[in-house]
Amino acid sequence: MSEIQIGGFRRLKGRIPVQGSKNGVLPMMAASILSDETTVITNVPAIQDVFCMMGILKFMGCGCTLRGGELTICPAELARTDLPETFVRQMRSSIVLLGAVLAREGRASTAYPGGCSIGKRPIDFHLQALRALGAEIREDGCFIRARAEHLAGAEIHFPYPSVGATENALLAAVLAEGETVICGAAREPEIEELCAFLNGMGADVRGGGTEMITVFGRKRLRGCRFRVSGDRIVAGTYLMAAMAGRGEVLLEGVKPGHLKEVIRVLKQAGAGFSLGEDAVAVRMEGPLLPVSVQTGPYPEFPTDLQSPLMGLLCCADGCSRIRETVFEGRYETAEEFKKLGARIQVREGEAVVCGRPSLSGGRVRARDLRGGAALVVAGLAAAGKTEIYDCFHIERGYEDICRDLRLAGADIRWRRQEAKEKER
Ligand code: EPZ
């Protein structure tokens, strides 16, 4: 199993290129099967979730290769409509293949998706959207079976701006006959980019990135070539790591516009920023100040950065308040921070974090993807050695968090069973 070892506090200084977006590329991979033609996506991160989605596409008969960040998908030979349970159980975003396979083949079946244990994560909005487009869907507790002789445009109203459900609706609607209007759509940059990707395939999608998206269905789509943006959540994690290391770090390959609310909150915490077109530089000179923040759908503060922010605030000069409104199970990592000496109280859906000058090192467990990354942030500010185990969670979304942070001088390395002799 892979573990991460952090030697303790070091002032960070350096430049880190930010990997491509996990949550951007995964729905694009699903969308690529909406055509028989080959699609090429560049700036693709070599992460477990991408490998998992590649495994699903290959199982279904698609050609799929990833070399040097360039992902080539050949969907011409797609021959199955049942998604492989082992892969689906590993990753929540496999569910968006339901809409894509249904739109292409008229039927699809899948187990319920797995992924991070951060809350109940139902899929009722996904199924509501597909039914609105004309799909007949049966659930038997373990599996979902969908059929649609013919998908027809519809008006879809989401009670909550669900990212995944918006993606599923889009992937089914682009091949549905007529006009679909998605009201209450998610506005995340990943949605805006998926709409641009679909239009690159010859679809006609308007309003991506707003709460109302209109799709004019097409009979056929074509392959395309597309570069996925930098990962805003990985970038936000590294901004917080740089602040924990009281240093100055330049992140390259990320759009500051995707981090507006994050930068606003981190400025309140005492950071200074310089913004470029495709870069963000952060520097931490003064004290780390406490903040109050509430997560929410984009453009509010992202739930995926709630744990990393908590990890940073464990060493702030005062008490911070964090309210998580998206996933009810996302305070779990607080128990791990406490093993490093953090003072955190979770009461009535709100975490109160009272900082201390520094944490002590210790041995902690990554409980989910962003919680694991948050432990890295906390470990960088700790006096003494920190070991993080169950790091397979982190590898789902971070190409190489140790390599990246070492570029800024962090004392951090992998400890893997099979690669003991080779220092990463
Ligand atoms: C996407 O998950 C991201 N994953 C998550 O990132 C991210 O935290 C989340 O959006 C919110 O931004 C990917 O893009 C692969 P939602 P998703 O549907 O689509 C409820 C990471 O760390 N809901 O927007 O699953 C749901 O329970 C991951 O990279 C329903 O009730 O999120 C939650 O409370 C973690 N019914 C809220 O909506 C539904 O049918 C937001 O979920 C769907 C969702």
XYZ file of C-alpha atoms in Angstrom, residues 57-299:
243
model
C -14.410 2.211 -21.991
C -12.066 -0.644 -22.941
C -14.405 -3.213 -21.309
C -17.167 -1.865 -23.534
C -15.042 -2.281 -26.663
C -13.499 1.161 -27.156
C -9.833 1.715 -27.964
C -8.244 3.866 -25.290
C -4.606 4.993 -24.877
C -3.005 7.639 -22.672
C 0.517 8.804 -23.557
C 2.200 11.925 -22.202
C -1.091 13.499 -21.199
C -2.697 12.780 -24.576
C -5.760 10.508 -24.359
C -7.020 8.910 -27.575
C -10.457 7.253 -27.509
C -11.712 5.156 -30.452
C -15.380 4.329 -29.769
C -16.196 2.776 -33.169
C -16.137 -0.776 -31.826
C -18.240 -0.124 -28.712
C -20.104 -3.408 -28.292
C -21.605 -3.504 -24.806
C -24.195 -1.492 -22.923
C -23.560 -2.914 -19.437
C -21.040 -1.015 -17.340
C -18.543 -3.263 -15.459
C -19.458 -3.398 -11.779
C -15.895 -3.566 -10.438
C -14.969 -0.262 -12.066
C -18.322 1.401 -11.385
C -18.031 0.644 -7.676
C -14.715 2.511 -7.577
C -15.845 5.803 -8.992
C -18.893 8.018 -8.700
C -18.485 9.666 -12.082
C -19.022 6.352 -13.909
C -22.737 7.183 -13.556
C -22.533 9.809 -16.329
C -21.863 6.983 -18.780
C -25.494 5.951 -18.249
C -26.778 8.922 -20.253
C -24.118 8.567 -22.932
C -24.586 4.810 -23.511
C -28.373 5.219 -23.451
C -28.193 8.011 -26.049
C -25.897 6.009 -28.317
C -27.324 2.489 -27.965
C -30.897 2.941 -26.702
C -30.210 0.906 -23.588
C -27.739 0.805 -20.698
C -27.300 -0.920 -17.366
C -25.058 -0.228 -14.398
C -24.557 -0.936 -10.742
C -24.892 1.955 -8.338
C -21.696 4.037 -8.456
C -19.083 4.006 -5.699
C -16.528 6.716 -4.948
C -15.602 8.765 -1.866
C -17.688 8.063 1.249
C -18.574 11.692 1.855
C -22.321 11.355 2.123
C -25.336 9.442 0.813
C -24.881 10.679 -2.790
C -28.206 9.531 -4.287
C -28.778 9.608 -8.062
C -32.450 10.573 -8.127
C -31.805 13.770 -10.127
C -29.872 11.766 -12.740
C -32.765 9.340 -13.219
C -35.329 12.174 -13.182
C -33.502 13.822 -16.109
C -33.221 10.629 -18.171
C -36.911 9.797 -17.594
C -37.843 13.334 -18.688
C -36.029 12.636 -21.974
C -38.088 9.493 -22.504
C -36.037 6.747 -20.870
C -37.721 3.855 -19.096
C -35.638 3.103 -15.988
C -35.931 0.136 -13.639
C -33.997 -0.163 -10.371
C -33.727 -3.418 -8.468
C -31.764 -2.193 -5.470
C -28.374 -3.181 -6.909
C -28.682 -2.388 -10.578
C -30.191 0.242 -12.818
C -31.520 -0.745 -16.243
C -32.431 1.984 -18.723
C -34.076 1.704 -22.139
C -35.073 4.355 -24.637
C -36.233 3.525 -28.160
C -36.257 7.241 -28.768
C -34.982 10.177 -26.698
C -36.944 13.408 -27.142
C -36.030 16.903 -25.951
C -37.708 18.007 -22.709
C -37.705 20.658 -20.020
C -35.713 19.452 -16.996
C -35.849 21.204 -13.632
C -33.192 20.285 -11.060
C -34.113 21.052 -7.425
C -30.363 21.362 -6.721
C -27.570 22.250 -9.187
C -26.120 18.734 -9.259
C -22.892 18.534 -11.290
C -23.261 14.883 -12.227
C -26.958 15.068 -12.990
C -26.352 18.092 -15.240
C -23.661 16.102 -17.054
C -25.935 13.058 -17.471
C -28.734 15.230 -18.826
C -26.355 16.898 -21.310
C -24.923 13.612 -22.586
C -28.395 12.216 -23.228
C -29.884 15.437 -24.645
C -27.278 16.103 -27.374
C -28.589 13.096 -29.362
C -32.247 13.504 -28.347
C -34.668 14.758 -30.972
C -35.599 18.417 -30.521
C -34.851 21.001 -27.836
C -33.957 20.337 -24.215
C -33.854 23.056 -21.578
C -32.046 22.283 -18.319
C -33.188 24.669 -15.568
C -31.242 24.766 -12.315
C -28.125 23.439 -14.057
C -24.780 23.285 -12.254
C -22.523 26.225 -13.150
C -19.105 24.684 -12.392
C -16.277 25.392 -14.876
C -16.281 21.658 -15.636
C -19.847 21.976 -16.943
C -18.955 24.982 -19.100
C -16.006 23.065 -20.499
C -18.090 19.921 -21.148
C -20.523 22.056 -23.167
C -17.587 23.435 -25.186
C -16.304 19.883 -25.700
C -19.743 18.718 -26.905
C -19.970 21.668 -29.304
C -16.521 20.645 -30.556
C -18.153 17.302 -31.387
C -20.790 19.106 -33.442
C -23.470 19.411 -30.771
C -25.478 22.619 -30.287
C -25.359 23.459 -26.581
C -25.942 27.001 -25.330
C -25.638 28.562 -21.896
C -22.933 26.281 -20.481
C -21.789 27.690 -17.129
C -25.155 29.352 -16.453
C -28.129 27.926 -14.566
C -30.117 27.447 -17.789
C -28.634 25.345 -20.584
C -30.383 24.751 -23.905
C -29.544 21.797 -26.136
C -30.704 21.386 -29.745
C -30.389 17.649 -30.425
C -28.343 16.327 -33.341
C -28.572 13.044 -35.244
C -24.825 12.445 -35.243
C -21.739 13.847 -33.604
C -18.118 13.713 -34.715
C -14.813 13.119 -32.951
C -12.834 16.135 -31.783
C -9.563 17.279 -30.254
C -9.755 19.191 -26.971
C -7.419 20.410 -24.212
C -8.814 20.125 -20.690
C -8.163 23.055 -18.304
C -5.983 22.893 -15.208
C -7.495 21.298 -12.121
C -8.854 24.089 -9.904
C -9.179 21.803 -6.886
C -5.604 20.556 -7.138
C -4.536 24.200 -7.546
C -6.543 25.256 -4.490
C -4.979 22.426 -2.495
C -1.483 23.614 -3.455
C -2.305 27.244 -2.610
C -3.211 26.071 0.894
C -0.075 23.915 1.083
C 2.015 26.968 0.175
C 0.315 28.948 2.936
C 0.899 26.129 5.427
C 4.553 26.303 4.399
C 4.512 30.100 4.950
C 6.122 30.545 1.555
C 5.583 31.816 -1.936
C 4.570 29.512 -4.768
C 3.681 30.084 -8.413
C 1.062 27.704 -9.869
C 1.119 27.444 -13.655
C -1.661 26.155 -15.918
C -4.708 27.172 -13.905
C -7.262 29.930 -14.553
C -7.594 32.417 -11.650
C -11.224 32.946 -12.690
C -11.984 29.370 -11.585
C -10.704 30.173 -8.070
C -12.335 33.542 -7.338
C -14.081 32.562 -4.104
C -11.120 30.469 -2.937
C -8.725 33.395 -3.473
C -11.128 35.746 -1.689
C -11.213 33.495 1.389
C -7.438 32.879 1.375
C -6.845 36.639 1.194
C -8.956 36.966 4.334
C -6.663 34.344 5.884
C -3.691 36.605 5.199
C -2.350 35.510 1.816
C -1.214 37.850 -0.980
C -1.811 36.962 -4.653
C -0.548 37.881 -8.110
C -2.771 36.634 -10.941
C -1.765 35.853 -14.523
C -3.933 34.648 -17.406
C -3.109 31.024 -16.722
C -1.242 31.243 -13.409
C -1.711 32.128 -9.737
C 1.089 33.160 -7.382
C 0.515 33.112 -3.614
C 2.733 34.449 -0.863
C 2.345 34.261 2.871
C 4.231 36.906 4.835
C 2.125 37.769 7.873
C 0.150 35.623 10.333
C -2.393 33.031 9.227
C -5.757 34.502 10.195
C -8.984 32.659 11.078
C -11.915 32.827 8.621
C -15.573 31.851 8.460
C -16.632 29.996 5.320
C -19.602 28.059 3.977
C -19.319 25.640 1.054
C -21.848 25.611 -1.764
C -22.381 25.024 -5.483
C -20.180 27.068 -7.840
C -19.377 29.948 -7.671
